[in-house]
Coordinates of C-alpha atoms and ligand atoms in Angstrom, one line a residue:
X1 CA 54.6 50.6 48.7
X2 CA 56.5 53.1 46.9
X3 CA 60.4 52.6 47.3
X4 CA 62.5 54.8 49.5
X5 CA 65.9 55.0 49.3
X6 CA 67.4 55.8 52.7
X7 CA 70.2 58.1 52.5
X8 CA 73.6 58.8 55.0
X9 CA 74.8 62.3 54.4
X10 CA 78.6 62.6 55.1
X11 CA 79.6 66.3 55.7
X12 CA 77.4 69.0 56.8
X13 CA 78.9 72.1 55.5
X14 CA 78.2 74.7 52.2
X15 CA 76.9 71.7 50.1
X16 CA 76.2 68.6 52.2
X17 CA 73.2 71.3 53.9
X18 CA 72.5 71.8 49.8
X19 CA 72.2 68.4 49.5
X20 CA 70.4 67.0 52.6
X21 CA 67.4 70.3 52.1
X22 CA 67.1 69.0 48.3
X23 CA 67.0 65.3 49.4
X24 CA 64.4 65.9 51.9
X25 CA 62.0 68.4 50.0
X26 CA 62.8 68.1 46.3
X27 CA 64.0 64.7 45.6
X28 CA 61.2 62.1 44.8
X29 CA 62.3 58.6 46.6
X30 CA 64.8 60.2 48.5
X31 CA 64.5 59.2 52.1
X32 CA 67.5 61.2 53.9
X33 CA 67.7 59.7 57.5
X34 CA 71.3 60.6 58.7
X35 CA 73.7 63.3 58.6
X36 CA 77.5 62.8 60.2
X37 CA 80.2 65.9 60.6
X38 CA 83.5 66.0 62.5
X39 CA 82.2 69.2 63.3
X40 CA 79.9 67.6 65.2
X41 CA 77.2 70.9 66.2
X42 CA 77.2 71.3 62.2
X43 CA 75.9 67.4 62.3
X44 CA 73.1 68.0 65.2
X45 CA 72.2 71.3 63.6
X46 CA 71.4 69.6 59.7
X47 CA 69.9 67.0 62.3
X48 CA 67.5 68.9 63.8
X49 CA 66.5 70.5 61.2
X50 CA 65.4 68.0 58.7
X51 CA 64.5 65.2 61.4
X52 CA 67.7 63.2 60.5
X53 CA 70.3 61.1 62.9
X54 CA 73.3 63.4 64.0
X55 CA 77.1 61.9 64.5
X56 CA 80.1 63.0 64.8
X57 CA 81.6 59.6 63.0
X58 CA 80.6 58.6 59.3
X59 CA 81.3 55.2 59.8
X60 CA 77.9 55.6 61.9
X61 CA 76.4 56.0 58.6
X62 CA 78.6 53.5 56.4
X63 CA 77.9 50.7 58.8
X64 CA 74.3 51.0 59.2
X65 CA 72.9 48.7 57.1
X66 CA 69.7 50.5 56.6
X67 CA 71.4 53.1 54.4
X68 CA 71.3 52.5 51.3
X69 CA 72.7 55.4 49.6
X70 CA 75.7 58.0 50.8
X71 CA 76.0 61.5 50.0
X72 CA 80.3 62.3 50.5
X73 CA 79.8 66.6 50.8
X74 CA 82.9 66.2 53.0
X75 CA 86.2 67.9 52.8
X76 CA 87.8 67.1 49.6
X77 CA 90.9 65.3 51.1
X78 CA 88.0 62.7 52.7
X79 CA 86.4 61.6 49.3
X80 CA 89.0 58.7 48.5
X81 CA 88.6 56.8 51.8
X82 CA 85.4 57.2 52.4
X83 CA 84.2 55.9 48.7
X84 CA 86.5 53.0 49.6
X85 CA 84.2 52.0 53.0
X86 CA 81.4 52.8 51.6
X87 CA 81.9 50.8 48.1
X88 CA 83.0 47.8 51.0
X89 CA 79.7 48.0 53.1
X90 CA 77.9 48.1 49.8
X91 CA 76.2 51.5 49.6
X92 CA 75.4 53.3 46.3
X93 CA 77.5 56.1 46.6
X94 CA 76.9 60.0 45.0
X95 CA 80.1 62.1 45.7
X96 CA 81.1 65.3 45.5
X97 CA 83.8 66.8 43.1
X98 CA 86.6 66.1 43.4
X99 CA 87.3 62.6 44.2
X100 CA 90.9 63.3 44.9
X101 CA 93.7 65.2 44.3
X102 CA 96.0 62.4 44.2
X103 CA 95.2 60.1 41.1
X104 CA 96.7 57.3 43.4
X105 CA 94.1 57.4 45.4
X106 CA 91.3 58.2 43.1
X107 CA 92.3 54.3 41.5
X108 CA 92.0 52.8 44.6
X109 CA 88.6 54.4 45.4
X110 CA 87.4 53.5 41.7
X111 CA 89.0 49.8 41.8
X112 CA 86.9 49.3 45.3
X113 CA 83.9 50.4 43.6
X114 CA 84.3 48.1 40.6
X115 CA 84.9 45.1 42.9
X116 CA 81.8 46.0 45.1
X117 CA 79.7 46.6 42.1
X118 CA 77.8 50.0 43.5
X119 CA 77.4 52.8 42.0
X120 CA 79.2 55.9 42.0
X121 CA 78.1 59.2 40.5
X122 CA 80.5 62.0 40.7
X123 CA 78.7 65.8 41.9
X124 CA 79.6 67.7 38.1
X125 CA 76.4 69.8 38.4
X126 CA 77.1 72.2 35.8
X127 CA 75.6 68.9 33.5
X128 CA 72.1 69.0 34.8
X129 CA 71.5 72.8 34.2
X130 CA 69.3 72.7 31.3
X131 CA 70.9 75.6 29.4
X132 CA 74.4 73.6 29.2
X133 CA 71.8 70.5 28.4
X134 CA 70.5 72.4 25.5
X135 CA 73.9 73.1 23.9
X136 CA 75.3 69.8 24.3
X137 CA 72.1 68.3 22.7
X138 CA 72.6 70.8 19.5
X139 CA 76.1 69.4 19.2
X140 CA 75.1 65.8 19.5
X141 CA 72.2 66.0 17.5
X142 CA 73.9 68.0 14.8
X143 CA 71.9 71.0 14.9
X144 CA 75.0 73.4 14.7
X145 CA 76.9 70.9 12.0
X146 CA 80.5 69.8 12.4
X147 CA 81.5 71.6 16.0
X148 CA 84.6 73.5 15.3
X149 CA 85.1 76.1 18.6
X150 CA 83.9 75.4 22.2
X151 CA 84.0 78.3 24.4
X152 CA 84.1 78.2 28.3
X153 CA 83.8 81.4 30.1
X154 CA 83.2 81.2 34.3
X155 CA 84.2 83.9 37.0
X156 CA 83.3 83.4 40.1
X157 CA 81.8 86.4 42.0
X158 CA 84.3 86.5 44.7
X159 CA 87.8 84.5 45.5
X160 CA 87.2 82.3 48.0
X161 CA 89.1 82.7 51.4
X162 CA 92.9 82.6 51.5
X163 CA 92.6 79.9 53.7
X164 CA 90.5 77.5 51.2
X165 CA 93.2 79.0 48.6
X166 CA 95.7 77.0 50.5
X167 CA 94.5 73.6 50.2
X168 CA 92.3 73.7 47.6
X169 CA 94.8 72.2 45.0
X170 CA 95.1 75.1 42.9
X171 CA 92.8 77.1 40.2
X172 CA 92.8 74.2 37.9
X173 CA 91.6 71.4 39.9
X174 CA 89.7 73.5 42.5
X175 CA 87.5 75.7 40.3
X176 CA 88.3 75.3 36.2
X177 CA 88.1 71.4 36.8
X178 CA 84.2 72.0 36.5
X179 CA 84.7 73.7 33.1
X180 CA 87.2 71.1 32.0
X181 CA 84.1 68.3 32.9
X182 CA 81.8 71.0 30.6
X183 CA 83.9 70.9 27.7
X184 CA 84.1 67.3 27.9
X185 CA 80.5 66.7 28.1
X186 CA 79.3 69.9 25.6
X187 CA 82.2 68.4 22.8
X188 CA 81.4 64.6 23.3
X189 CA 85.0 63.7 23.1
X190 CA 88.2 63.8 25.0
X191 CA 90.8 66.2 25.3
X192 CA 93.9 65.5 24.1
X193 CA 96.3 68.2 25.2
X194 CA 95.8 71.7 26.7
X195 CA 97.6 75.0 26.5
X196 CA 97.2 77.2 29.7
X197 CA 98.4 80.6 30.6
X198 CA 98.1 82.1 34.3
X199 CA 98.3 85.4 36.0
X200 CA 97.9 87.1 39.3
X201 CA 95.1 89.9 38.6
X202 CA 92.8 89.7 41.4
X203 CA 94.4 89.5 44.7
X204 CA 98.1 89.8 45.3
X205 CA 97.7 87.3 48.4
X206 CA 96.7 84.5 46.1
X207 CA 99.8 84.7 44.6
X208 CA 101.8 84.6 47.8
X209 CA 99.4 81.5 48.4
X210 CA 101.4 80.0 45.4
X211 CA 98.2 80.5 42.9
X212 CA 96.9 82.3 40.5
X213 CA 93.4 84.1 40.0
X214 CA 93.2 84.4 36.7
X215 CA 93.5 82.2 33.5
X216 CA 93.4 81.5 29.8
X217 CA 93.5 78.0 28.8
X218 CA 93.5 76.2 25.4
X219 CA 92.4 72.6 24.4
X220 CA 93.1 70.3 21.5
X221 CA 90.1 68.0 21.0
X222 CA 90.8 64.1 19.9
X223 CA 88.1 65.0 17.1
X224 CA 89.5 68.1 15.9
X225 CA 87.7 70.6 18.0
X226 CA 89.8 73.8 19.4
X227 CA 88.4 75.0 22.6
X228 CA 89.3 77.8 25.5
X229 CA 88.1 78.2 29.2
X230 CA 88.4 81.6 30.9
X231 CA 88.4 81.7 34.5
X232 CA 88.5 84.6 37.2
X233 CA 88.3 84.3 40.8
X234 CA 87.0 87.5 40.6
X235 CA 83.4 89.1 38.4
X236 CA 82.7 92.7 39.6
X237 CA 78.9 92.0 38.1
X238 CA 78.6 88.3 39.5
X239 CA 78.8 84.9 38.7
X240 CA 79.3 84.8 35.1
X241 CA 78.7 81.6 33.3
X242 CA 78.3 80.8 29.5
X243 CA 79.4 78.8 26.8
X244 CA 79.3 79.0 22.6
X245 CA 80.0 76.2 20.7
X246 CA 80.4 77.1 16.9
X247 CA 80.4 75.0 13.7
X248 CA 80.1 74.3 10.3
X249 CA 76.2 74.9 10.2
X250 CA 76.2 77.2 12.7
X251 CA 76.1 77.7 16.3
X252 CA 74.7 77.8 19.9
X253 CA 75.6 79.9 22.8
X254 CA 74.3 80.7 26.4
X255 CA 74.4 83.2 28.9
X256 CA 73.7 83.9 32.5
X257 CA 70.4 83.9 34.4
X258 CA 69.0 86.7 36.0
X259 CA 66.9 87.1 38.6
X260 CA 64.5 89.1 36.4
X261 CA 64.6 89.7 33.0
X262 CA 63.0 93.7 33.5
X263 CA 65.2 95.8 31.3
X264 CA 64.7 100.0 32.4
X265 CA 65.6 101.9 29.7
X266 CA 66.6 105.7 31.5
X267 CA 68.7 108.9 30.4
X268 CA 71.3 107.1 32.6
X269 CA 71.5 104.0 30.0
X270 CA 69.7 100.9 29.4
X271 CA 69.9 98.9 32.8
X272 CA 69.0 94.9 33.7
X273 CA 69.9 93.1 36.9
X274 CA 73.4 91.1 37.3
X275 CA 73.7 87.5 37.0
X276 CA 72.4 85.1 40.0
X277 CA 75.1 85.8 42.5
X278 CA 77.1 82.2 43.0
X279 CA 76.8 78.6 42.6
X280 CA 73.7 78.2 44.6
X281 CA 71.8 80.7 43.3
X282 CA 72.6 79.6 39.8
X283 CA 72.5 75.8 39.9
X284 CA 69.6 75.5 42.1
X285 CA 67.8 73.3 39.5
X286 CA 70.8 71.8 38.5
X287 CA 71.8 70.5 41.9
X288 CA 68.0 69.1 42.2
X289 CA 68.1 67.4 39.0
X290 CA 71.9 65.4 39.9
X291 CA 69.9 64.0 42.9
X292 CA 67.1 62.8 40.8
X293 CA 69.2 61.2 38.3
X294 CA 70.8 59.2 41.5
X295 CA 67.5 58.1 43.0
X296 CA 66.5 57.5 39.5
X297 CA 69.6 55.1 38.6
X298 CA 69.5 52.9 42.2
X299 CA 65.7 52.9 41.6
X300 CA 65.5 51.7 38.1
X301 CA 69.5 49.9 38.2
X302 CA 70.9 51.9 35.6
X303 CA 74.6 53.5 35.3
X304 CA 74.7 56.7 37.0
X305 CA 74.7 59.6 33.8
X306 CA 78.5 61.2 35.4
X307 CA 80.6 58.0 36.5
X308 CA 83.9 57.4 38.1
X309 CA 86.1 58.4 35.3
X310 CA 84.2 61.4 35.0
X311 CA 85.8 62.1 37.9
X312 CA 89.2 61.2 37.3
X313 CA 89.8 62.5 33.5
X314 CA 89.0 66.2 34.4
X315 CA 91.9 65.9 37.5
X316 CA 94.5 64.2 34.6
X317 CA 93.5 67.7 33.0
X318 CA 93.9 70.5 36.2
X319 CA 97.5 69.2 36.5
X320 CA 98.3 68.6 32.6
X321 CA 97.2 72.5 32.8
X322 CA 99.4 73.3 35.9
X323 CA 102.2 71.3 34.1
X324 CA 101.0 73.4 31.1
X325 CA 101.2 76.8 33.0
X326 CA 104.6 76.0 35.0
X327 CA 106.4 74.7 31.7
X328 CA 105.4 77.3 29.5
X329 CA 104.4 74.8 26.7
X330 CA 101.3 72.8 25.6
X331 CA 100.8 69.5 27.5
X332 CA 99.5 66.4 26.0
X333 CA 96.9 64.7 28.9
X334 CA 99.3 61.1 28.3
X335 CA 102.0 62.8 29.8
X336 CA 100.3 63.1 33.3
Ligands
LIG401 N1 79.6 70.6 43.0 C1 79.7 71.8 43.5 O1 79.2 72.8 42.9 C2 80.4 72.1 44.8 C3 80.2 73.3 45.4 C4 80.9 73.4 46.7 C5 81.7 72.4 47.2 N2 81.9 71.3 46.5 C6 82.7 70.2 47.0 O2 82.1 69.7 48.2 C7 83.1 69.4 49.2 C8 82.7 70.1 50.4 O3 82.8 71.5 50.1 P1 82.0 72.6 51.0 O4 82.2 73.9 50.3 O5 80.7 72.1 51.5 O6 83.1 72.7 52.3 P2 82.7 73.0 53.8 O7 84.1 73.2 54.4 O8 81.7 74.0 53.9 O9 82.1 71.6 54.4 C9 82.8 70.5 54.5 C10 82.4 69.8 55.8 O10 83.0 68.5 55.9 C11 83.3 68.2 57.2 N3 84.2 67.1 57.3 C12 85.6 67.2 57.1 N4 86.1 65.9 57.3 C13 85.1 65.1 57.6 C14 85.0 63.7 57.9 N5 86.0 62.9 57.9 N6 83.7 63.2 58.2 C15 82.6 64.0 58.2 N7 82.7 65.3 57.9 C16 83.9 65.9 57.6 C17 83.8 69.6 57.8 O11 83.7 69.6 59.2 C18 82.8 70.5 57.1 O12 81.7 70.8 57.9 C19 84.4 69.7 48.5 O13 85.0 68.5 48.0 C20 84.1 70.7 47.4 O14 85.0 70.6 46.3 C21 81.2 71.1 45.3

């Protein structure tokens, strides 16, 4: 009989719905059986819709012993606990970025998966889109020679609401963390210290929130490579992701899907359609693909491709940049 792995899903908001649709359509092996939300109407609704178990508890979910797998799509400030039960009931664990804000508690949650010996994958999507894919395999394989200059731009559509704003942790480790996991992953070594400067362009609220919408950082590779992320909150023409890495035999660059690639050429100008709107417009695939690779590593027993550090190192590098953008100096990722 073909093996199923049967799957909790722990938060039923924007992405655990992602999650649970793609587990129970697109995901070859995946066998989602239970959903749990505080909220506990978004629970019955996920529920109902995909034939799955509905609670208002996850510990429904981590003590079953029929699940195999969790999915943690809860609220960020859950992650660290609820890897710790799971890792202790001995489920394979894929959670969502990030782990934690608190580096404290992002040990403890890492230490109780080592001693239970599950795996944990960490939700950096961005990997599995096979434009970014592309890029980092011209670097690695040394298509573009010696890499030299990595750059990061992403913009969200929109700013998210001033209430998210609040809790979210900041710019750096709510939204540019994802880019900082990109540059790791496109470069193929580590940062060693990063330069970042901050400003309140979008929405004069955010900045009474005690962030910033807007930002320029720079990074200092350990082999040699210079690199900068842009971020805005805010894209008039959509979400606007792409990278170029350049180097000493040339270079590779990407740049946003469309939803058609019709170009209409008028006396008005030469007009194609904006960018896929957001995050699940453009990382459809991508977010498909990260489930795969899960299955794929419980399935076969490999190491999950975006592992626990994967998840802590691009945290040590949101608050070396706040430290960065408060102190008005560059900021070495040892000094965090
Ligand atoms: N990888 C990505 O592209 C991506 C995109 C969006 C969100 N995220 C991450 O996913 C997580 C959730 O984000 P979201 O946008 O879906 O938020 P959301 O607010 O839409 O959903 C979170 C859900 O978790 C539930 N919840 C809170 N505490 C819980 C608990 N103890 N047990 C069970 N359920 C609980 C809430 O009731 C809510 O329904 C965040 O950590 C966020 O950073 C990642």
């Amino acid at each position: 009989m073909k093996r199923e792995v049967r799957i909790g899903i722990i938060g039923a908001g924007r992405i655990g719905k992602l999650h649970a649709r793609n587990l129970a359509y697109r995901v070859p092996g995946a066998k989602p059986v239970a959903v749990a939300d505080v909220f506990v109407e978004a629970a019955q609704a996920v529920g109902a819709e995909l034939d799955l178990a509905a609670h208002q508890d996850y510990r429904a979910i981590v003590e079953d012993k029929s699940i195999e797998a969790v999915f943690i799509c809860s609220s960020t400030d859950t992650h660290a606990q609820i890897i710790e039960e799971a890792a202790e009931a001995g489920k394979q664990i894929f959670c969502e970025k990030p782990i934690a804000l608190d580096l404290a508690k992002i040990d403890r949650a890492l230490a109780a998966v080592e001693r239970a010996g599950v795996k944990l994958q960490i939700g950096f999507n961005r990997r599995f889109d096979p434009n970014f894919k592309r890029v980092r395999d011209a670097v690695a394989s040394g298509e573009i020679g010696t890499p030299h200059v990595l750059r990061i731009t992403s913009r969200d559509p929109a700013p998210p609401p001033l209430a998210y704003v609040k809790v979210s942790g900041g710019i750096f480790l709510d939204m540019t963390i994802h880019d900082f996991d990109m540059a790791r992953y496109l470069i193929g070594s580590e940062v060693e210290s990063v330069y970042a400067a901050g400003a309140v362009l979008v929405d004069p609220e955010i900045g009474k929130a005690g962030d910033i919408d807007t930002t320029l950082i720079t990074l200092q590779f350990a082999n040699g490579v210079l690199g900068t992320i842009d971020n805005s909150r805010q894209a008039v023409y959509g979400y606007d992701q792409r990278v170029e890495v350049f180097g000493s035999g040339g270079m590779v660059t990407c740049s946003n899907e469309l939803p058609n690639s019709a170009v209409v050429s008028n006396g008005n100008g030469v007009h194609g359609a904006l960018p896929l709107f957001f995050f699940v417009e453009r990382y459809t695939e991508a977010y498909i693909a990260e489930s795969k690779a899960f299955i794929d590593c419980i399935v076969q027993d490999t190491t999950p491709p975006v592992v626990g550090l994967d998840g802590r190192i691009p945290v040590v590098m949101g608050y070396a940049a706040k430290k960065s953008f408060e102190e008005k100096r560059p900021v070495r990722l040892s000094e965090v």
